[in-house]
Amino acid sequence: SDRVVSMLEHRQWSPEQIAEKLKREHPDDPSMHVSHETIYSWVYAQPRNHLKRLLVSQLRQGKPKRGRRASASNCSAIQVPDHQTIHQRPAEIEGREFPGHWEGDLIIGQLNQSCIGTLVERKT
């Protein structure tokens, strides 16, 4: 851990660079191999003190916390006015006796970078 602190503090290396450097320096010693995720976890697991502030400030982004962003499904900003559930539709639609009733669906891709909408006539 002293070696990692030294590389973070004095050389200002990223955890990825440190992990690669240790693997290259000690190719035959698996006890010296560490992943960059382990380094990040170790930095953020430090108790709140001067060392943690110092280590976090040396990371490229310098964020005080680390974690996932809220997903779109958890977003309270998305609101559909007058929405109805599928269980509230009239019986005539469920029977599929008349054309003209449509069913739609929206599929949102990874990181909200793509989406596709589908419309299907319930009669078909």
mmCIF file of C-alpha atoms in Angstrom:
data_model
loop_
_atom_site.group_PDB
_atom_site.id
_atom_site.type_symbol
_atom_site.label_atom_id
_atom_site.label_comp_id
_atom_site.label_asym_id
_atom_site.label_seq_id
_atom_site.Cartn_x
_atom_site.Cartn_y
_atom_site.Cartn_z
ATOM 1 C CA SER A 1 0.000 0.000 0.000
ATOM 2 C CA ASP A 2 2.930 2.372 0.606
ATOM 3 C CA ARG A 3 4.062 1.807 -2.957
ATOM 4 C CA VAL A 4 0.583 2.575 -4.314
ATOM 5 C CA VAL A 5 0.361 5.748 -2.208
ATOM 6 C CA SER A 6 3.768 6.815 -3.501
ATOM 7 C CA MET A 7 2.742 6.265 -7.118
ATOM 8 C CA LEU A 8 -0.545 8.109 -6.632
ATOM 9 C CA GLU A 9 0.927 11.003 -4.695
ATOM 10 C CA HIS A 10 4.379 11.651 -6.121
ATOM 11 C CA ARG A 11 4.128 10.329 -9.649
ATOM 12 C CA GLN A 12 0.434 11.198 -10.068
ATOM 13 C CA TRP A 13 -0.315 7.941 -11.846
ATOM 14 C CA SER A 14 -3.799 6.594 -12.371
ATOM 15 C CA PRO A 15 -4.816 3.304 -10.721
ATOM 16 C CA GLU A 16 -4.754 1.704 -14.186
ATOM 17 C CA GLN A 17 -1.131 2.776 -14.707
ATOM 18 C CA ILE A 18 -0.145 1.551 -11.235
ATOM 19 C CA ALA A 19 -1.733 -1.868 -11.788
ATOM 20 C CA GLU A 20 0.079 -2.295 -15.116
ATOM 21 C CA LYS A 21 3.405 -1.130 -13.668
ATOM 22 C CA LEU A 22 3.220 -3.631 -10.789
ATOM 23 C CA LYS A 23 2.411 -6.490 -13.216
ATOM 24 C CA ARG A 24 5.375 -5.560 -15.426
ATOM 25 C CA GLU A 25 7.784 -5.207 -12.496
ATOM 26 C CA HIS A 26 6.723 -8.495 -10.867
ATOM 27 C CA PRO A 27 5.544 -10.826 -13.646
ATOM 28 C CA ASP A 28 6.205 -13.985 -11.618
ATOM 29 C CA ASP A 29 4.814 -12.782 -8.273
ATOM 30 C CA PRO A 30 0.985 -12.835 -8.260
ATOM 31 C CA SER A 31 0.959 -11.350 -4.752
ATOM 32 C CA MET A 32 2.160 -8.074 -6.311
ATOM 33 C CA HIS A 33 -0.559 -8.051 -8.988
ATOM 34 C CA VAL A 34 -3.525 -5.855 -8.204
ATOM 35 C CA SER A 35 -6.371 -4.635 -10.388
ATOM 36 C CA HIS A 36 -7.166 -0.965 -10.817
ATOM 37 C CA GLU A 37 -10.616 -1.606 -9.326
ATOM 38 C CA THR A 38 -8.953 -2.881 -6.157
ATOM 39 C CA ILE A 39 -6.930 0.318 -5.940
ATOM 40 C CA TYR A 40 -10.041 2.464 -6.381
ATOM 41 C CA SER A 41 -11.881 0.407 -3.752
ATOM 42 C CA TRP A 42 -8.975 0.729 -1.348
ATOM 43 C CA VAL A 43 -8.786 4.512 -1.796
ATOM 44 C CA TYR A 44 -12.509 5.009 -1.224
ATOM 45 C CA ALA A 45 -12.562 2.562 1.716
ATOM 46 C CA GLN A 46 -10.122 4.686 3.717
ATOM 47 C CA PRO A 47 -11.565 6.348 6.811
ATOM 48 C CA ARG A 48 -12.253 10.044 6.543
ATOM 49 C CA ASN A 49 -8.909 11.580 7.308
ATOM 50 C CA HIS A 50 -6.051 13.455 5.704
ATOM 51 C CA LEU A 51 -4.787 10.369 3.835
ATOM 52 C CA LYS A 52 -8.151 9.753 2.161
ATOM 53 C CA ARG A 53 -8.490 13.395 1.091
ATOM 54 C CA LEU A 54 -4.961 13.281 -0.268
ATOM 55 C CA LEU A 55 -5.525 10.035 -2.186
ATOM 56 C CA VAL A 56 -8.877 11.097 -3.641
ATOM 57 C CA SER A 57 -7.404 14.425 -4.736
ATOM 58 C CA GLN A 58 -4.680 12.520 -6.611
ATOM 59 C CA LEU A 59 -7.204 10.551 -8.663
ATOM 60 C CA ARG A 60 -7.859 11.959 -12.119
ATOM 61 C CA GLN A 61 -11.461 12.921 -11.413
ATOM 62 C CA GLY A 62 -11.023 13.682 -7.717
ATOM 63 C CA LYS A 63 -14.580 12.722 -6.803
ATOM 64 C CA PRO A 64 -15.252 12.390 -3.064
ATOM 65 C CA LYS A 65 -17.540 9.388 -3.625
ATOM 66 C CA ARG A 66 -17.719 6.633 -6.160
ATOM 67 C CA GLY A 67 -20.835 4.880 -7.354
ATOM 68 C CA ARG A 68 -23.316 4.303 -10.094
ATOM 69 C CA ARG A 69 -25.501 6.993 -11.514
ATOM 70 C CA ALA A 70 -29.245 6.710 -11.116
ATOM 71 C CA SER A 71 -30.803 4.721 -13.928
ATOM 72 C CA ALA A 72 -33.615 6.026 -16.101
ATOM 73 C CA SER A 73 -36.059 3.656 -14.398
ATOM 74 C CA ASN A 74 -35.389 5.409 -11.076
ATOM 75 C CA CYS A 75 -35.802 8.878 -12.525
ATOM 76 C CA SER A 76 -38.779 10.677 -11.014
ATOM 77 C CA ALA A 77 -38.666 13.342 -13.737
ATOM 78 C CA ILE A 78 -40.257 10.974 -16.271
ATOM 79 C CA GLN A 79 -44.000 11.346 -15.953
ATOM 80 C CA VAL A 80 -46.713 10.188 -18.322
ATOM 81 C CA PRO A 81 -49.869 12.286 -17.952
ATOM 82 C CA ASP A 82 -53.127 10.336 -17.507
ATOM 83 C CA HIS A 83 -51.393 6.997 -17.829
ATOM 84 C CA GLN A 84 -53.447 3.819 -17.632
ATOM 85 C CA THR A 85 -52.246 0.320 -16.946
ATOM 86 C CA ILE A 86 -52.875 -2.537 -19.330
ATOM 87 C CA HIS A 87 -55.383 -3.958 -16.846
ATOM 88 C CA GLN A 88 -57.632 -0.895 -17.218
ATOM 89 C CA ARG A 89 -58.402 -1.315 -20.923
ATOM 90 C CA PRO A 90 -61.998 -2.062 -22.028
ATOM 91 C CA ALA A 91 -63.155 -5.640 -22.606
ATOM 92 C CA GLU A 92 -63.772 -5.013 -26.347
ATOM 93 C CA ILE A 93 -60.077 -4.355 -26.849
ATOM 94 C CA GLU A 94 -59.132 -7.537 -25.018
ATOM 95 C CA GLY A 95 -61.478 -9.544 -27.277
ATOM 96 C CA ARG A 96 -59.709 -8.300 -30.438
ATOM 97 C CA GLU A 97 -62.975 -8.260 -32.375
ATOM 98 C CA PHE A 98 -62.583 -4.865 -34.044
ATOM 99 C CA PRO A 99 -59.622 -3.372 -35.924
ATOM 100 C CA GLY A 100 -58.231 -0.007 -34.920
ATOM 101 C CA HIS A 101 -56.950 -0.734 -31.436
ATOM 102 C CA TRP A 102 -53.201 -0.284 -31.165
ATOM 103 C CA GLU A 103 -50.640 -1.369 -28.629
ATOM 104 C CA GLY A 104 -47.337 0.476 -28.314
ATOM 105 C CA ASP A 105 -44.068 -0.163 -26.561
ATOM 106 C CA LEU A 106 -40.868 1.818 -26.151
ATOM 107 C CA ILE A 107 -37.519 0.080 -25.663
ATOM 108 C CA ILE A 108 -34.650 2.285 -24.462
ATOM 109 C CA GLY A 109 -31.084 1.142 -25.153
ATOM 110 C CA GLN A 110 -28.012 1.119 -22.967
ATOM 111 C CA LEU A 111 -27.074 4.523 -21.499
ATOM 112 C CA ASN A 112 -30.184 6.012 -23.158
ATOM 113 C CA GLN A 113 -28.223 6.292 -26.411
ATOM 114 C CA SER A 114 -30.780 4.557 -28.583
ATOM 115 C CA CYS A 115 -34.442 3.649 -28.547
ATOM 116 C CA ILE A 116 -37.044 1.942 -30.660
ATOM 117 C CA GLY A 117 -40.809 2.302 -30.590
ATOM 118 C CA THR A 118 -43.189 -0.414 -31.723
ATOM 119 C CA LEU A 119 -46.870 -0.194 -32.661
ATOM 120 C CA VAL A 120 -48.973 -3.279 -33.219
ATOM 121 C CA GLU A 121 -52.625 -3.370 -34.205
ATOM 122 C CA ARG A 122 -54.369 -5.594 -31.689
ATOM 123 C CA LYS A 123 -56.570 -7.188 -34.373
ATOM 124 C CA THR A 124 -53.634 -8.711 -36.276
#
